[in-house]
GROMACS .gro file of C-alpha atoms in nm:
model
  383
    1MET     CA    1  -0.714   9.577 -24.000
    2LYS     CA    2  -0.551   9.806 -24.257
    3GLN     CA    3  -0.527  10.178 -24.193
    4GLN     CA    4  -0.781  10.373 -24.394
    5LYS     CA    5  -0.662  10.647 -24.629
    6ALA     CA    6  -0.802  10.981 -24.742
    7ASN     CA    7  -0.691  11.203 -25.030
    8ILE     CA    8  -0.780  11.572 -25.050
    9TYR     CA    9  -0.749  11.751 -25.385
   10LEU     CA   10  -0.726  12.131 -25.392
   11GLY     CA   11  -0.802  12.355 -25.692
   12TYR     CA   12  -0.607  12.647 -25.542
   13SER     CA   13  -0.304  12.652 -25.316
   14TRP     CA   14  -0.320  12.567 -24.947
   15ASP     CA   15  -0.156  12.908 -24.891
   16GLN     CA   16  -0.494  13.076 -24.938
   17ALA     CA   17  -0.642  13.137 -24.594
   18THR     CA   18  -0.997  13.049 -24.704
   19ILE     CA   19  -0.881  12.702 -24.812
   20GLU     CA   20  -0.661  12.640 -24.508
   21ASN     CA   21  -0.938  12.751 -24.270
   22ARG     CA   22  -1.200  12.525 -24.430
   23ILE     CA   23  -0.992  12.211 -24.481
   24THR     CA   24  -0.787  12.207 -24.158
   25PRO     CA   25  -1.079  12.092 -23.933
   26ILE     CA   26  -1.155  11.812 -24.182
   27LEU     CA   27  -0.792  11.698 -24.178
   28MET     CA   28  -0.786  11.707 -23.798
   29PHE     CA   29  -1.108  11.506 -23.777
   30LEU     CA   30  -0.989  11.238 -24.019
   31ASN     CA   31  -0.655  11.209 -23.841
   32ASP     CA   32  -0.828  11.174 -23.503
   33HIS     CA   33  -1.029  10.886 -23.652
   34GLY     CA   34  -0.722  10.699 -23.772
   35TYR     CA   35  -0.706  10.805 -24.136
   36GLU     CA   36  -0.377  10.848 -24.318
   37CYS     CA   37  -0.427  11.183 -24.494
   38SER     CA   38  -0.266  11.317 -24.811
   39VAL     CA   39  -0.326  11.665 -24.954
   40MET     CA   40  -0.260  11.733 -25.322
   41THR     CA   41  -0.224  12.106 -25.376
   42PRO     CA   42  -0.083  12.357 -25.625
   43GLY     CA   43   0.197  12.566 -25.478
   44ILE     CA   44   0.555  12.565 -25.360
   45GLU     CA   45   0.666  12.296 -25.115
   46LYS     CA   46   0.672  12.388 -24.745
   47ASN     CA   47   0.615  12.232 -24.403
   48PHE     CA   48   0.317  12.285 -24.172
   49SER     CA   49   0.407  12.214 -23.810
   50ASN     CA   50   0.045  12.201 -23.691
   51LEU     CA   51  -0.040  11.944 -23.961
   52HIS     CA   52   0.271  11.726 -23.938
   53PHE     CA   53   0.058  11.411 -23.965
   54ALA     CA   54  -0.062  11.493 -24.320
   55ASN     CA   55   0.133  11.421 -24.638
   56PHE     CA   56   0.136  11.735 -24.850
   57LYS     CA   57   0.210  11.685 -25.220
   58PHE     CA   58   0.282  12.005 -25.414
   59VAL     CA   59   0.238  12.033 -25.791
   60ASN     CA   60   0.317  12.327 -26.021
   61GLY     CA   61   0.412  12.658 -25.866
   62GLY     CA   62   0.061  12.776 -25.787
   63ILE     CA   63  -0.174  12.998 -25.987
   64ASN     CA   64  -0.112  13.372 -26.019
   65ARG     CA   65  -0.447  13.549 -25.991
   66LYS     CA   66  -0.299  13.862 -26.150
   67GLU     CA   67  -0.261  13.685 -26.485
   68ASN     CA   68  -0.518  13.731 -26.760
   69ILE     CA   69  -0.821  13.502 -26.752
   70PHE     CA   70  -0.710  13.276 -27.041
   71SER     CA   71  -0.367  13.214 -26.892
   72ARG     CA   72  -0.526  13.140 -26.555
   73LEU     CA   73  -0.781  12.901 -26.702
   74PHE     CA   74  -0.511  12.709 -26.886
   75LYS     CA   75  -0.301  12.680 -26.570
   76GLU     CA   76  -0.605  12.576 -26.365
   77VAL     CA   77  -0.684  12.300 -26.616
   78MET     CA   78  -0.325  12.169 -26.608
   79SER     CA   79  -0.315  12.199 -26.229
   80ALA     CA   80  -0.644  12.007 -26.194
   81LYS     CA   81  -0.509  11.721 -26.403
   82LYS     CA   82  -0.180  11.706 -26.212
   83VAL     CA   83  -0.336  11.736 -25.866
   84THR     CA   84  -0.580  11.450 -25.926
   85SER     CA   85  -0.324  11.230 -26.104
   86TYR     CA   86  -0.043  11.268 -25.851
   87SER     CA   87  -0.144  10.977 -25.630
   88LYS     CA   88  -0.121  10.639 -25.806
   89SER     CA   89  -0.255  10.443 -25.509
   90LYS     CA   90  -0.575  10.247 -25.578
   91ASP     CA   91  -0.666  10.169 -25.217
   92ILE     CA   92  -0.788  10.515 -25.111
   93ASP     CA   93  -1.106  10.495 -24.903
   94LEU     CA   94  -1.211  10.860 -24.912
   95HIS     CA   95  -1.158  11.130 -25.175
   96LEU     CA   96  -1.241  11.497 -25.106
   97TYR     CA   97  -1.242  11.740 -25.401
   98THR     CA   98  -1.261  12.108 -25.306
   99VAL     CA   99  -1.407  12.349 -25.560
  100PRO     CA  100  -1.374  12.713 -25.585
  101SER     CA  101  -1.188  12.623 -25.909
  102PHE     CA  102  -1.434  12.441 -26.133
  103MET     CA  103  -1.148  12.320 -26.349
  104LEU     CA  104  -1.082  12.064 -26.075
  105LEU     CA  105  -1.437  11.931 -26.109
  106ILE     CA  106  -1.444  11.940 -26.489
  107PHE     CA  107  -1.095  11.813 -26.573
  108GLY     CA  108  -0.987  11.638 -26.254
  109LYS     CA  109  -0.963  11.259 -26.251
  110LEU     CA  110  -1.236  11.102 -26.038
  111ARG     CA  111  -1.100  10.794 -25.860
  112PRO     CA  112  -1.261  10.480 -25.715
  113GLY     CA  113  -1.371  10.510 -25.353
  114TYR     CA  114  -1.613  10.726 -25.155
  115LYS     CA  115  -1.606  11.070 -25.322
  116ILE     CA  116  -1.706  11.399 -25.159
  117LEU     CA  117  -1.729  11.727 -25.348
  118ASP     CA  118  -1.701  12.046 -25.140
  119ILE     CA  119  -1.846  12.345 -25.329
  120ARG     CA  120  -1.776  12.690 -25.188
  121ASP     CA  121  -1.955  12.896 -25.452
  122ALA     CA  122  -2.222  12.826 -25.715
  123LEU     CA  123  -2.016  12.977 -25.995
  124TRP     CA  124  -2.233  12.843 -26.275
  125VAL     CA  125  -2.515  13.070 -26.152
  126TYR     CA  126  -2.297  13.375 -26.217
  127LEU     CA  127  -2.225  13.251 -26.570
  128LYS     CA  128  -2.597  13.229 -26.648
  129ALA     CA  129  -2.646  13.586 -26.524
  130GLY     CA  130  -2.332  13.727 -26.689
  131PRO     CA  131  -2.245  13.875 -27.030
  132PHE     CA  132  -2.347  13.699 -27.352
  133HIS     CA  133  -2.024  13.497 -27.391
  134PHE     CA  134  -2.059  13.374 -27.030
  135ARG     CA  135  -2.418  13.269 -27.091
  136LEU     CA  136  -2.314  13.092 -27.411
  137PHE     CA  137  -2.039  12.907 -27.225
  138SER     CA  138  -2.288  12.802 -26.956
  139LEU     CA  139  -2.502  12.623 -27.219
  140PHE     CA  140  -2.214  12.382 -27.277
  141LEU     CA  141  -2.081  12.375 -26.921
  142ILE     CA  142  -2.394  12.304 -26.717
  143PRO     CA  143  -2.499  11.972 -26.880
  144TYR     CA  144  -2.145  11.840 -26.839
  145LEU     CA  145  -2.129  11.976 -26.485
  146LYS     CA  146  -2.445  11.785 -26.399
  147LYS     CA  147  -2.292  11.457 -26.521
  148ARG     CA  148  -1.983  11.512 -26.310
  149LEU     CA  149  -2.182  11.602 -25.998
  150LEU     CA  150  -2.374  11.275 -26.024
  151ARG     CA  151  -2.051  11.077 -25.989
  152PHE     CA  152  -2.003  11.186 -25.625
  153ASP     CA  153  -2.139  11.010 -25.318
  154LEU     CA  154  -2.188  11.333 -25.121
  155ILE     CA  155  -2.181  11.704 -25.199
  156SER     CA  156  -2.124  11.971 -24.934
  157CYS     CA  157  -2.174  12.345 -24.979
  158THR     CA  158  -2.165  12.653 -24.758
  159ASN     CA  159  -2.520  12.788 -24.749
  160GLN     CA  160  -2.885  12.730 -24.837
  161PHE     CA  161  -2.866  12.929 -25.161
  162GLU     CA  162  -2.588  12.708 -25.297
  163LYS     CA  163  -2.773  12.394 -25.191
  164LYS     CA  164  -3.085  12.508 -25.378
  165GLU     CA  165  -2.884  12.564 -25.698
  166ILE     CA  166  -2.710  12.225 -25.670
  167VAL     CA  167  -3.038  12.042 -25.611
  168LYS     CA  168  -3.182  12.212 -25.922
  169LEU     CA  169  -2.913  12.036 -26.126
  170ILE     CA  170  -2.909  11.689 -25.970
  171LYS     CA  171  -3.253  11.666 -25.803
  172ASP     CA  172  -3.221  11.416 -25.515
  173LYS     CA  173  -2.980  11.178 -25.685
  174VAL     CA  174  -2.684  11.272 -25.462
  175PRO     CA  175  -2.715  11.385 -25.096
  176VAL     CA  176  -2.635  11.754 -25.046
  177VAL     CA  177  -2.539  11.884 -24.700
  178ILE     CA  178  -2.453  12.231 -24.576
  179LEU     CA  179  -2.115  12.275 -24.409
  180PRO     CA  180  -2.111  12.651 -24.344
  181ASN     CA  181  -1.800  12.859 -24.326
  182GLY     CA  182  -1.720  12.972 -23.975
  183ILE     CA  183  -1.435  13.034 -23.736
  184SER     CA  184  -1.199  12.799 -23.554
  185ASN     CA  185  -1.248  12.750 -23.182
  186LYS     CA  186  -0.898  12.888 -23.113
  187LYS     CA  187  -0.956  13.212 -23.305
  188PHE     CA  188  -1.302  13.254 -23.155
  189ASN     CA  189  -1.158  13.243 -22.801
  190LEU     CA  190  -0.886  13.494 -22.891
  191LEU     CA  191  -1.148  13.741 -23.014
  192LYS     CA  192  -1.319  13.769 -22.676
  193PHE     CA  193  -1.224  14.123 -22.576
  194LYS     CA  194  -1.260  14.273 -22.230
  195GLU     CA  195  -1.484  14.579 -22.210
  196SER     CA  196  -1.183  14.800 -22.130
  197GLU     CA  197  -1.010  14.675 -22.447
  198ASN     CA  198  -1.302  14.786 -22.663
  199ILE     CA  199  -1.276  15.154 -22.577
  200THR     CA  200  -1.139  15.383 -22.850
  201ASP     CA  201  -1.125  15.761 -22.866
  202LYS     CA  202  -1.083  15.761 -23.246
  203PHE     CA  203  -1.328  15.659 -23.515
  204GLU     CA  204  -1.170  15.380 -23.720
  205ILE     CA  205  -1.327  15.148 -23.975
  206THR     CA  206  -1.129  14.836 -24.062
  207TYR     CA  207  -1.137  14.597 -24.354
  208ALA     CA  208  -0.938  14.273 -24.319
  209GLY     CA  209  -0.923  13.998 -24.580
  210ASN     CA  210  -0.852  13.932 -24.943
  211ILE     CA  211  -0.797  14.244 -25.154
  212GLY     CA  212  -0.936  14.136 -25.488
  213TYR     CA  213  -1.180  14.247 -25.752
  214ALA     CA  214  -1.474  14.076 -25.580
  215GLN     CA  215  -1.421  14.303 -25.275
  216ASN     CA  216  -1.397  14.622 -25.486
  217LEU     CA  217  -1.238  14.823 -25.204
  218GLU     CA  218  -1.228  15.137 -25.415
  219THR     CA  219  -1.583  15.182 -25.280
  220PHE     CA  220  -1.448  15.184 -24.923
  221ILE     CA  221  -1.163  15.424 -25.005
  222ASN     CA  222  -1.393  15.673 -25.179
  223ALA     CA  223  -1.642  15.671 -24.891
  224ILE     CA  224  -1.375  15.718 -24.621
  225SER     CA  225  -1.218  16.007 -24.813
  226PHE     CA  226  -1.524  16.224 -24.736
  227PHE     CA  227  -1.462  16.205 -24.360
  228PRO     CA  228  -1.122  16.343 -24.251
  229GLU     CA  229  -1.209  16.260 -23.889
  230VAL     CA  230  -1.242  15.890 -23.978
  231THR     CA  231  -0.951  15.652 -24.036
  232GLY     CA  232  -0.987  15.359 -24.272
  233ASN     CA  233  -0.766  15.052 -24.230
  234ILE     CA  234  -0.713  14.800 -24.510
  235ILE     CA  235  -0.542  14.478 -24.402
  236GLY     CA  236  -0.449  14.193 -24.633
  237GLU     CA  237  -0.308  14.109 -24.974
  238GLY     CA  238  -0.453  14.035 -25.315
  239ALA     CA  239  -0.459  14.105 -25.685
  240ASP     CA  240  -0.605  14.456 -25.646
  241LEU     CA  241  -0.380  14.583 -25.366
  242GLU     CA  242  -0.119  14.772 -25.570
  243ARG     CA  243  -0.381  14.940 -25.787
  244LEU     CA  244  -0.568  15.059 -25.478
  245LYS     CA  245  -0.251  15.198 -25.320
  246LYS     CA  246  -0.179  15.388 -25.639
  247TYR     CA  247  -0.539  15.509 -25.657
  248ALA     CA  248  -0.531  15.648 -25.301
  249LEU     CA  249  -0.198  15.820 -25.372
  250GLU     CA  250  -0.322  15.979 -25.696
  251LYS     CA  251  -0.640  16.102 -25.526
  252ASN     CA  252  -0.439  16.231 -25.229
  253ILE     CA  253  -0.647  16.027 -24.985
  254VAL     CA  254  -0.448  16.038 -24.661
  255ASN     CA  255  -0.688  15.885 -24.408
  256VAL     CA  256  -0.666  15.528 -24.541
  257ASN     CA  257  -0.388  15.302 -24.411
  258PHE     CA  258  -0.265  14.995 -24.600
  259TYR     CA  259  -0.111  14.737 -24.366
  260GLY     CA  260  -0.057  14.439 -24.595
  261ARG     CA  261  -0.095  14.093 -24.446
  262LEU     CA  262  -0.054  14.098 -24.068
  263PRO     CA  263   0.024  13.824 -23.816
  264TRP     CA  264  -0.279  13.721 -23.613
  265LYS     CA  265  -0.162  13.897 -23.294
  266LYS     CA  266  -0.125  14.232 -23.473
  267LEU     CA  267  -0.459  14.191 -23.648
  268ILE     CA  268  -0.628  14.144 -23.310
  269LEU     CA  269  -0.478  14.472 -23.186
  270ILE     CA  270  -0.631  14.659 -23.479
  271TYR     CA  271  -0.966  14.487 -23.426
  272LYS     CA  272  -0.961  14.606 -23.063
  273LYS     CA  273  -0.912  14.971 -23.155
  274SER     CA  274  -1.161  14.968 -23.444
  275SER     CA  275  -1.503  15.128 -23.408
  276PHE     CA  276  -1.651  14.931 -23.699
  277LEU     CA  277  -1.548  14.640 -23.918
  278TYR     CA  278  -1.626  14.657 -24.289
  279CYS     CA  279  -1.681  14.391 -24.554
  280GLN     CA  280  -1.808  14.396 -24.911
  281LEU     CA  281  -1.880  14.153 -25.192
  282SER     CA  282  -1.946  14.291 -25.538
  283SER     CA  283  -2.297  14.258 -25.676
  284ASN     CA  284  -2.201  13.959 -25.895
  285TYR     CA  285  -2.134  13.738 -25.592
  286TYR     CA  286  -2.482  13.713 -25.445
  287SER     CA  287  -2.463  13.345 -25.349
  288ALA     CA  288  -2.152  13.377 -25.131
  289ILE     CA  289  -2.115  13.450 -24.759
  290PRO     CA  290  -1.765  13.591 -24.689
  291SER     CA  291  -1.593  13.379 -24.423
  292LYS     CA  292  -1.450  13.700 -24.275
  293LEU     CA  293  -1.799  13.789 -24.146
  294TYR     CA  294  -1.780  13.506 -23.891
  295GLU     CA  295  -1.456  13.652 -23.760
  296TYR     CA  296  -1.598  14.004 -23.745
  297LEU     CA  297  -1.912  13.893 -23.559
  298SER     CA  298  -1.700  13.706 -23.304
  299THR     CA  299  -1.544  14.036 -23.191
  300ASN     CA  300  -1.880  14.188 -23.086
  301LYS     CA  301  -1.782  14.490 -23.293
  302PRO     CA  302  -2.052  14.644 -23.513
  303VAL     CA  303  -2.026  14.552 -23.881
  304ILE     CA  304  -2.092  14.738 -24.206
  305PHE     CA  305  -2.158  14.509 -24.500
  306GLY     CA  306  -2.189  14.608 -24.865
  307GLY     CA  307  -2.370  14.337 -25.056
  308HIS     CA  308  -2.692  14.147 -25.111
  309GLY     CA  309  -2.818  13.793 -25.154
  310ALA     CA  310  -2.713  13.507 -24.927
  311ALA     CA  311  -2.484  13.717 -24.704
  312VAL     CA  312  -2.755  13.974 -24.622
  313LYS     CA  313  -2.999  13.694 -24.539
  314PHE     CA  314  -2.737  13.539 -24.310
  315LEU     CA  315  -2.677  13.870 -24.128
  316GLU     CA  316  -3.045  13.918 -24.040
  317LYS     CA  317  -3.009  13.720 -23.717
  318PHE     CA  318  -2.725  13.939 -23.584
  319GLU     CA  319  -2.729  14.277 -23.408
  320GLY     CA  320  -2.526  14.588 -23.476
  321VAL     CA  321  -2.507  14.518 -23.851
  322TYR     CA  322  -2.548  14.794 -24.112
  323VAL     CA  323  -2.611  14.693 -24.473
  324CYS     CA  324  -2.549  14.914 -24.775
  325LYS     CA  325  -2.563  14.863 -25.151
  326PRO     CA  326  -2.258  14.687 -25.296
  327ASP     CA  327  -2.016  14.888 -25.515
  328ASP     CA  328  -2.187  15.212 -25.409
  329HIS     CA  329  -1.967  15.455 -25.218
  330ILE     CA  330  -2.254  15.701 -25.172
  331SER     CA  331  -2.463  15.436 -24.995
  332LEU     CA  332  -2.168  15.353 -24.770
  333ARG     CA  333  -2.095  15.721 -24.713
  334ASN     CA  334  -2.454  15.780 -24.598
  335ILE     CA  335  -2.428  15.500 -24.342
  336ILE     CA  336  -2.102  15.643 -24.204
  337LYS     CA  337  -2.258  15.990 -24.195
  338ASN     CA  338  -2.561  15.864 -24.001
  339ILE     CA  339  -2.340  15.681 -23.752
  340ILE     CA  340  -2.126  15.989 -23.691
  341SER     CA  341  -2.431  16.211 -23.649
  342LYS     CA  342  -2.553  15.985 -23.371
  343SER     CA  343  -2.222  16.037 -23.189
  344TYR     CA  344  -2.166  15.664 -23.210
  345LEU     CA  345  -1.847  15.536 -23.046
  346ASN     CA  346  -1.900  15.185 -22.916
  347HIS     CA  347  -2.204  14.975 -22.838
  348SER     CA  348  -2.042  14.635 -22.808
  349LYS     CA  349  -2.277  14.539 -22.521
  350LYS     CA  350  -2.561  14.531 -22.772
  351GLN     CA  351  -2.378  14.271 -22.978
  352LEU     CA  352  -2.327  14.010 -22.705
  353ILE     CA  353  -2.583  13.796 -22.885
  354ASN     CA  354  -2.351  13.778 -23.188
  355ARG     CA  355  -2.080  13.580 -23.010
  356ASN     CA  356  -2.343  13.347 -22.868
  357ILE     CA  357  -2.479  13.269 -23.216
  358ILE     CA  358  -2.133  13.211 -23.359
  359GLU     CA  359  -2.035  12.986 -23.068
  360ASN     CA  360  -2.353  12.777 -23.095
  361GLU     CA  361  -2.377  12.749 -23.474
  362PHE     CA  362  -2.055  12.839 -23.657
  363ILE     CA  363  -1.748  12.694 -23.485
  364ARG     CA  364  -1.570  12.507 -23.764
  365GLU     CA  365  -1.464  12.204 -23.562
  366SER     CA  366  -1.816  12.140 -23.430
  367MET     CA  367  -1.977  12.172 -23.773
  368THR     CA  368  -1.715  11.948 -23.935
  369ASN     CA  369  -1.755  11.680 -23.669
  370LYS     CA  370  -2.131  11.662 -23.725
  371ILE     CA  371  -2.100  11.616 -24.103
  372TYR     CA  372  -1.801  11.381 -24.106
  373ASP     CA  373  -1.928  11.161 -23.823
  374ASP     CA  374  -2.210  11.071 -24.058
  375VAL     CA  375  -1.969  11.024 -24.352
  376LEU     CA  376  -1.751  10.777 -24.160
  377THR     CA  377  -2.057  10.588 -24.039
  378LYS     CA  378  -2.170  10.542 -24.400
  379LEU     CA  379  -1.821  10.431 -24.500
  380LYS     CA  380  -1.807  10.169 -24.222
  381ASN     CA  381  -2.148  10.034 -24.319
  382SER     CA  382  -2.039  10.001 -24.682
  383ILE     CA  383  -1.734   9.786 -24.602
   0.00000   0.00000   0.00000
């Protein structure tokens, strides 16, 4: 019996943590079930010791998110064509297309075999709600998008909101399943802190993750600047990092620390000494649930979230969560003020339920196994 093969096509580089975190459990699962796996990705060639079994094929040099939108779109189109044309093999059993970049869906070559589309954001919804030229573009995009979606055998997405929007387009013609974002079992276990490790005599609020325009961390910096007794930590890299550093310097804001991207061990140390963990998604991104929230909730630390939509709905089941308006430093400032006035230091015992929910519902490996067990069963029955 011949070995079965799977190809995975990425719109953005494997270097992005959100992509690596989501696709790694799928790769591991397929490898454990005897699949020969190949990953076609934009980016510069490198080796991954933990994924030595997978064949990584690198095309282009990656996409620079700091470039203007037209340059980026052109490069994404060219990348989509190259990524999906790299493999000439015709005997691939399973194809997985991953879409935060819709250029991969629109311009990518769809090959024979069982095809899965993994959607991590319902971007076309934002187009319909955006400026006039976005809405005009959506009139042409959405009918074509629908045709492309119907060519897949299965579509996965990250939450109920996205599923609802996908089903609006394709009705029940293609199965749609929810594969939520989450946290790996290894990281989850490392974030179990002892009670003595949670004690801090300083008030620190930490943001860790991508530093881009969607996060709009100027809101966080402005709010923290009103409280000299509070320290704000910003950890990570992204297109907006240098501008934010310059902004803090120009405004003489001295109680915000920029750490850049940190190794996992150092990030854990900052989590331990933090009083609160902060996350925000700008008001435009109401269908997304930031994957960083799963990490935050696994620490049993209280969380401040600036946003609305799907993420706020998701957070309703957790304790020790404070929600403020997105892109509104006054709303965030009022929450911090209220917390300080209550002499809040640490109430991690109240959040024990958070780790239990994450462990039971949002461990990446467990969720992936459930979905892909069913996929492989369908594939075997079709042979």
